[in-house]
mmCIF file of C-alpha atoms in Angstrom:
data_model
loop_
_atom_site.group_PDB
_atom_site.id
_atom_site.type_symbol
_atom_site.label_atom_id
_atom_site.label_comp_id
_atom_site.label_asym_id
_atom_site.label_seq_id
_atom_site.Cartn_x
_atom_site.Cartn_y
_atom_site.Cartn_z
ATOM 1 C CA UNK A 1450 28.916 114.267 82.295
ATOM 2 C CA UNK A 1451 27.949 116.232 85.058
ATOM 3 C CA UNK A 1452 30.327 119.387 84.298
ATOM 4 C CA UNK A 1453 33.346 121.031 86.603
ATOM 5 C CA UNK A 1454 32.272 120.367 90.385
ATOM 6 C CA UNK A 1455 33.376 122.668 92.776
ATOM 7 C CA UNK A 1456 32.686 122.657 96.815
ATOM 8 C CA UNK A 1457 31.915 123.968 98.986
ATOM 9 C CA UNK A 1458 29.487 126.695 97.135
ATOM 10 C CA UNK A 1459 29.725 129.017 99.902
ATOM 11 C CA UNK A 1460 32.337 129.253 102.822
ATOM 12 C CA UNK A 1461 32.127 131.677 105.439
ATOM 13 C CA UNK A 1462 35.425 131.480 107.890
ATOM 14 C CA UNK A 1463 37.114 133.470 110.297
ATOM 15 C CA UNK A 1464 40.219 135.622 109.826
ATOM 16 C CA UNK A 1465 43.542 133.432 110.202
ATOM 17 C CA UNK A 1466 41.224 130.089 109.442
ATOM 18 C CA UNK A 1467 42.417 127.524 106.888
ATOM 19 C CA UNK A 1468 40.251 127.593 103.724
ATOM 20 C CA UNK A 1469 40.181 124.660 101.435
ATOM 21 C CA UNK A 1470 38.204 124.773 98.523
ATOM 22 C CA UNK A 1471 37.779 121.794 96.004
ATOM 23 C CA UNK A 1472 37.366 120.810 91.991
ATOM 24 C CA UNK A 1473 37.093 118.118 90.317
ATOM 25 C CA UNK A 1474 37.376 118.716 86.237
ATOM 26 C CA UNK A 1475 35.176 117.390 83.631
ATOM 27 C CA UNK A 1476 36.417 113.748 82.806
ATOM 28 C CA UNK A 1477 39.058 113.349 80.160
ATOM 29 C CA UNK A 1478 40.444 117.190 80.364
ATOM 30 C CA UNK A 1479 43.720 117.742 80.852
ATOM 31 C CA UNK A 1480 43.703 121.811 81.218
ATOM 32 C CA UNK A 1481 42.827 123.168 85.079
ATOM 33 C CA UNK A 1482 42.815 126.669 86.198
ATOM 34 C CA UNK A 1483 41.761 128.381 88.922
ATOM 35 C CA UNK A 1484 40.165 131.879 88.470
ATOM 36 C CA UNK A 1485 39.095 134.782 91.397
ATOM 37 C CA UNK A 1486 36.765 136.696 90.482
ATOM 38 C CA UNK A 1487 36.113 140.359 92.853
ATOM 39 C CA UNK A 1488 34.602 143.731 91.702
ATOM 40 C CA UNK A 1489 37.620 145.192 91.669
ATOM 41 C CA UNK A 1490 39.781 143.087 89.705
ATOM 42 C CA UNK A 1491 37.569 141.256 88.090
ATOM 43 C CA UNK A 1492 38.643 137.250 86.693
ATOM 44 C CA UNK A 1493 42.072 136.732 87.610
ATOM 45 C CA UNK A 1494 43.868 133.756 86.942
ATOM 46 C CA UNK A 1495 45.635 132.600 90.043
ATOM 47 C CA UNK A 1496 47.221 128.961 88.480
ATOM 48 C CA UNK A 1497 46.750 126.255 86.410
ATOM 49 C CA UNK A 1498 47.990 122.798 85.599
ATOM 50 C CA UNK A 1499 48.514 120.621 82.351
ATOM 51 C CA UNK A 1500 48.366 117.237 82.853
ATOM 52 C CA UNK A 1501 48.388 117.655 87.053
ATOM 53 C CA UNK A 1502 51.408 119.654 86.740
ATOM 54 C CA UNK A 1503 51.528 123.539 87.681
ATOM 55 C CA UNK A 1504 52.790 125.355 84.419
ATOM 56 C CA UNK A 1505 52.103 128.845 85.694
ATOM 57 C CA UNK A 1506 51.664 129.928 89.224
ATOM 58 C CA UNK A 1507 52.399 133.926 88.814
ATOM 59 C CA UNK A 1508 48.893 134.606 89.374
ATOM 60 C CA UNK A 1509 48.893 133.421 93.097
ATOM 61 C CA UNK A 1510 48.678 136.275 95.444
ATOM 62 C CA UNK A 1511 51.113 135.262 98.358
ATOM 63 C CA UNK A 1512 52.419 132.286 99.923
ATOM 64 C CA UNK A 1513 49.062 131.992 101.963
ATOM 65 C CA UNK A 1514 47.897 130.724 98.550
ATOM 66 C CA UNK A 1515 48.709 126.831 97.623
ATOM 67 C CA UNK A 1516 46.968 124.799 94.901
ATOM 68 C CA UNK A 1517 47.617 121.195 94.144
ATOM 69 C CA UNK A 1518 46.632 118.558 91.464
ATOM 70 C CA UNK A 1519 47.348 115.000 93.086
ATOM 71 C CA UNK A 1520 45.542 113.280 90.297
ATOM 72 C CA UNK A 1521 43.408 114.152 87.126
ATOM 73 C CA UNK A 1522 40.242 114.109 88.955
ATOM 74 C CA UNK A 1523 40.714 116.471 91.825
ATOM 75 C CA UNK A 1524 42.178 119.993 93.092
ATOM 76 C CA UNK A 1525 42.442 121.757 95.981
ATOM 77 C CA UNK A 1526 43.083 125.441 96.798
ATOM 78 C CA UNK A 1527 44.345 126.330 99.888
ATOM 79 C CA UNK A 1528 44.779 130.100 101.649
ATOM 80 C CA UNK A 1529 46.230 129.549 105.102
ATOM 81 C CA UNK A 1530 45.666 131.995 107.054
ATOM 82 C CA UNK A 1531 43.005 133.533 105.212
ATOM 83 C CA UNK A 1532 42.447 137.600 105.307
ATOM 84 C CA UNK A 1533 38.835 139.635 104.863
ATOM 85 C CA UNK A 1534 40.750 140.764 101.799
ATOM 86 C CA UNK A 1535 40.295 136.968 100.474
ATOM 87 C CA UNK A 1536 36.865 137.283 100.118
ATOM 88 C CA UNK A 1537 35.819 136.599 96.233
ATOM 89 C CA UNK A 1538 34.070 133.883 94.435
ATOM 90 C CA UNK A 1539 36.653 131.547 93.218
ATOM 91 C CA UNK A 1540 36.382 129.583 90.290
ATOM 92 C CA UNK A 1541 37.628 126.046 88.650
ATOM 93 C CA UNK A 1542 37.471 125.551 85.191
ATOM 94 C CA UNK A 1543 38.951 123.018 82.793
ATOM 95 C CA UNK A 1544 39.228 122.115 79.418
ATOM 96 C CA UNK A 1545 41.015 119.777 76.476
ATOM 97 C CA UNK A 1546 44.738 121.173 75.714
ATOM 98 C CA UNK A 1547 45.834 121.878 72.522
ATOM 99 C CA UNK A 1548 42.695 121.685 70.770
ATOM 100 C CA UNK A 1549 41.614 125.035 71.163
ATOM 101 C CA UNK A 1550 38.288 123.991 73.072
ATOM 102 C CA UNK A 1551 36.474 126.230 75.623
ATOM 103 C CA UNK A 1552 37.353 126.507 79.387
ATOM 104 C CA UNK A 1553 34.551 125.062 81.086
ATOM 105 C CA UNK A 1554 33.753 126.715 84.385
ATOM 106 C CA UNK A 1555 32.576 125.131 87.829
ATOM 107 C CA UNK A 1556 29.984 127.120 89.605
ATOM 108 C CA UNK A 1557 32.463 129.001 92.045
ATOM 109 C CA UNK A 1558 32.947 129.119 95.638
ATOM 110 C CA UNK A 1559 31.967 132.051 97.532
ATOM 111 C CA UNK A 1560 33.997 132.946 100.527
ATOM 112 C CA UNK A 1561 33.900 135.647 102.785
ATOM 113 C CA UNK A 1562 36.573 136.188 105.235
ATOM 114 C CA UNK A 1563 35.311 137.986 108.239
ATOM 115 C CA UNK B 505 51.653 139.165 77.350
ATOM 116 C CA UNK B 506 48.319 138.989 76.115
ATOM 117 C CA UNK B 507 45.830 141.643 77.127
ATOM 118 C CA UNK B 508 41.959 141.778 76.486
ATOM 119 C CA UNK B 509 40.252 145.622 76.716
ATOM 120 C CA UNK B 510 36.567 145.876 76.872
ATOM 121 C CA UNK B 511 36.002 149.768 77.393
ATOM 122 C CA UNK B 512 32.431 149.509 78.071
ATOM 123 C CA UNK B 513 31.429 148.441 81.786
ATOM 124 C CA UNK B 514 27.678 148.948 81.456
ATOM 125 C CA UNK B 515 25.715 148.715 78.890
ATOM 126 C CA UNK B 516 21.282 148.612 78.697
ATOM 127 C CA UNK B 517 19.603 147.824 75.538
ATOM 128 C CA UNK B 518 15.696 147.602 75.325
ATOM 129 C CA UNK B 519 14.139 144.465 74.732
ATOM 130 C CA UNK B 520 13.616 142.777 70.867
ATOM 131 C CA UNK B 521 16.691 145.384 70.213
ATOM 132 C CA UNK B 522 20.164 144.855 69.124
ATOM 133 C CA UNK B 523 22.905 145.715 70.725
ATOM 134 C CA UNK B 524 26.939 145.122 70.230
ATOM 135 C CA UNK B 525 29.410 144.703 73.108
ATOM 136 C CA UNK B 526 33.257 145.711 71.946
ATOM 137 C CA UNK B 527 36.385 143.665 72.743
ATOM 138 C CA UNK B 528 40.099 144.464 71.734
ATOM 139 C CA UNK B 529 42.981 142.359 71.944
ATOM 140 C CA UNK B 530 46.856 142.791 71.706
ATOM 141 C CA UNK B 531 48.987 139.839 70.685
ATOM 142 C CA UNK B 532 52.097 139.016 68.638
ATOM 143 C CA UNK B 533 50.590 135.629 67.692
ATOM 144 C CA UNK B 534 49.243 134.887 64.267
ATOM 145 C CA UNK B 535 46.846 132.061 65.264
ATOM 146 C CA UNK B 536 44.416 132.107 68.448
ATOM 147 C CA UNK B 537 41.241 131.513 69.683
ATOM 148 C CA UNK B 538 38.611 134.280 70.692
ATOM 149 C CA UNK B 539 35.502 133.717 73.052
ATOM 150 C CA UNK B 540 32.587 135.212 74.713
ATOM 151 C CA UNK B 541 31.156 133.814 77.999
ATOM 152 C CA UNK B 542 27.830 135.207 79.892
ATOM 153 C CA UNK B 543 27.246 135.263 83.489
ATOM 154 C CA UNK B 544 24.210 135.351 84.394
ATOM 155 C CA UNK B 545 22.906 136.337 88.287
ATOM 156 C CA UNK B 546 23.364 132.547 89.028
ATOM 157 C CA UNK B 547 27.490 133.518 88.131
ATOM 158 C CA UNK B 548 27.689 130.211 86.238
ATOM 159 C CA UNK B 549 29.987 130.962 83.202
ATOM 160 C CA UNK B 550 28.460 130.050 80.101
ATOM 161 C CA UNK B 551 30.310 130.030 76.864
ATOM 162 C CA UNK B 552 28.449 132.031 74.138
ATOM 163 C CA UNK B 553 30.376 131.761 70.937
ATOM 164 C CA UNK B 554 33.676 130.839 69.463
ATOM 165 C CA UNK B 555 36.232 132.094 66.757
ATOM 166 C CA UNK B 556 38.882 130.430 65.579
ATOM 167 C CA UNK B 557 41.651 133.458 64.438
ATOM 168 C CA UNK B 558 42.506 131.036 60.834
ATOM 169 C CA UNK B 559 38.746 131.670 60.030
ATOM 170 C CA UNK B 560 37.686 134.495 57.750
ATOM 171 C CA UNK B 561 33.874 134.096 58.715
ATOM 172 C CA UNK B 562 32.530 135.827 61.561
ATOM 173 C CA UNK B 563 30.894 132.699 64.008
ATOM 174 C CA UNK B 564 27.220 132.808 64.820
ATOM 175 C CA UNK B 565 24.904 131.072 67.327
ATOM 176 C CA UNK B 566 21.609 132.095 67.058
ATOM 177 C CA UNK B 567 21.156 135.397 67.962
ATOM 178 C CA UNK B 568 24.473 136.295 68.481
ATOM 179 C CA UNK B 569 27.280 136.867 66.017
ATOM 180 C CA UNK B 570 30.706 138.350 65.970
ATOM 181 C CA UNK B 571 32.368 140.752 64.345
ATOM 182 C CA UNK B 572 36.353 139.846 63.926
ATOM 183 C CA UNK B 573 38.279 142.518 62.670
ATOM 184 C CA UNK B 574 42.337 140.407 62.596
ATOM 185 C CA UNK B 575 44.426 143.153 61.207
ATOM 186 C CA UNK B 576 42.216 145.594 64.342
ATOM 187 C CA UNK B 577 42.661 143.002 66.879
ATOM 188 C CA UNK B 578 38.934 143.390 67.061
ATOM 189 C CA UNK B 579 36.089 140.986 68.313
ATOM 190 C CA UNK B 580 32.887 142.779 69.143
ATOM 191 C CA UNK B 581 29.873 140.779 69.888
ATOM 192 C CA UNK B 582 26.171 141.326 68.461
ATOM 193 C CA UNK B 583 23.120 140.238 69.896
ATOM 194 C CA UNK B 584 20.121 140.357 68.171
ATOM 195 C CA UNK B 585 16.519 140.950 69.407
ATOM 196 C CA UNK B 586 17.499 140.762 73.090
ATOM 197 C CA UNK B 587 15.515 139.309 75.657
ATOM 198 C CA UNK B 588 15.311 139.355 79.333
ATOM 199 C CA UNK B 589 17.307 136.003 79.862
ATOM 200 C CA UNK B 590 20.281 138.094 78.393
ATOM 201 C CA UNK B 591 21.017 140.425 80.782
ATOM 202 C CA UNK B 592 24.499 139.112 82.146
ATOM 203 C CA UNK B 593 28.303 140.504 82.642
ATOM 204 C CA UNK B 594 29.895 139.278 79.517
ATOM 205 C CA UNK B 595 33.120 138.284 78.953
ATOM 206 C CA UNK B 596 35.386 138.338 76.184
ATOM 207 C CA UNK B 597 38.055 135.978 76.061
ATOM 208 C CA UNK B 598 41.686 135.165 74.249
ATOM 209 C CA UNK B 599 43.216 131.605 74.205
ATOM 210 C CA UNK B 600 46.788 131.557 72.443
ATOM 211 C CA UNK B 601 47.447 128.115 69.878
ATOM 212 C CA UNK B 602 49.905 126.896 71.742
ATOM 213 C CA UNK B 603 50.384 124.441 74.375
ATOM 214 C CA UNK B 604 49.573 126.489 77.605
ATOM 215 C CA UNK B 605 45.934 126.896 76.530
ATOM 216 C CA UNK B 606 45.946 129.975 78.733
ATOM 217 C CA UNK B 607 42.762 131.642 78.601
ATOM 218 C CA UNK B 608 43.200 135.950 79.172
ATOM 219 C CA UNK B 609 39.889 137.481 80.008
ATOM 220 C CA UNK B 610 38.759 141.099 79.940
ATOM 221 C CA UNK B 611 37.246 143.207 82.861
ATOM 222 C CA UNK B 612 33.456 142.562 81.572
ATOM 223 C CA UNK B 613 30.766 144.471 80.429
ATOM 224 C CA UNK B 614 27.389 144.399 82.508
ATOM 225 C CA UNK B 615 24.525 143.686 80.257
ATOM 226 C CA UNK B 616 20.750 144.919 80.970
ATOM 227 C CA UNK B 617 17.915 144.483 78.722
ATOM 228 C CA UNK B 618 14.978 146.430 80.124
ATOM 229 C CA UNK B 619 11.393 145.588 79.125
#
């Protein structure tokens, strides 16, 4: 298996633009997580899905952020409109729920909003 | 809510020496899982070691071992014979043993191995 695949690896965008981050979890995994990593706040859980259903989105910072998981093999995190303070590394991770297995992380998307 | 605390923002160790990274957590759960992840400069998050709370025996993975003290809610990571490739950010993580599978991470410890 190729692991968790995120795209793009790097994204530079102008303030006010829409940004869409993409994630393909490991096949067979039924939990998916979106994290944001910054120097100031560390790793923050934004939202997680079980069986494609959002379970907890309390970490989503504002209404500008939205996440979807239309099927078991794809998820998106959208920021509209983007702001400079959204600059961070965004990680997607997946795991097999209910078995105490670890979360497997993608390589992250480094987002820079100028 | 569960909290995970790593009180050492930065640490350094001489190559070939041993270093211990601290982690404490707060939970009312009786059964759960604990993890240490490594994040090298490449930023890829890599699982180092995993511990089930119901197991009394401390987990070991080659040069990496943990000291799990359930009553004290402590989960430290010991790295023996430190190598330059161990230089990375290390995160302690907690997961409840229920249907949630939600992971809670500490703020991380930046470890530098000095040649």
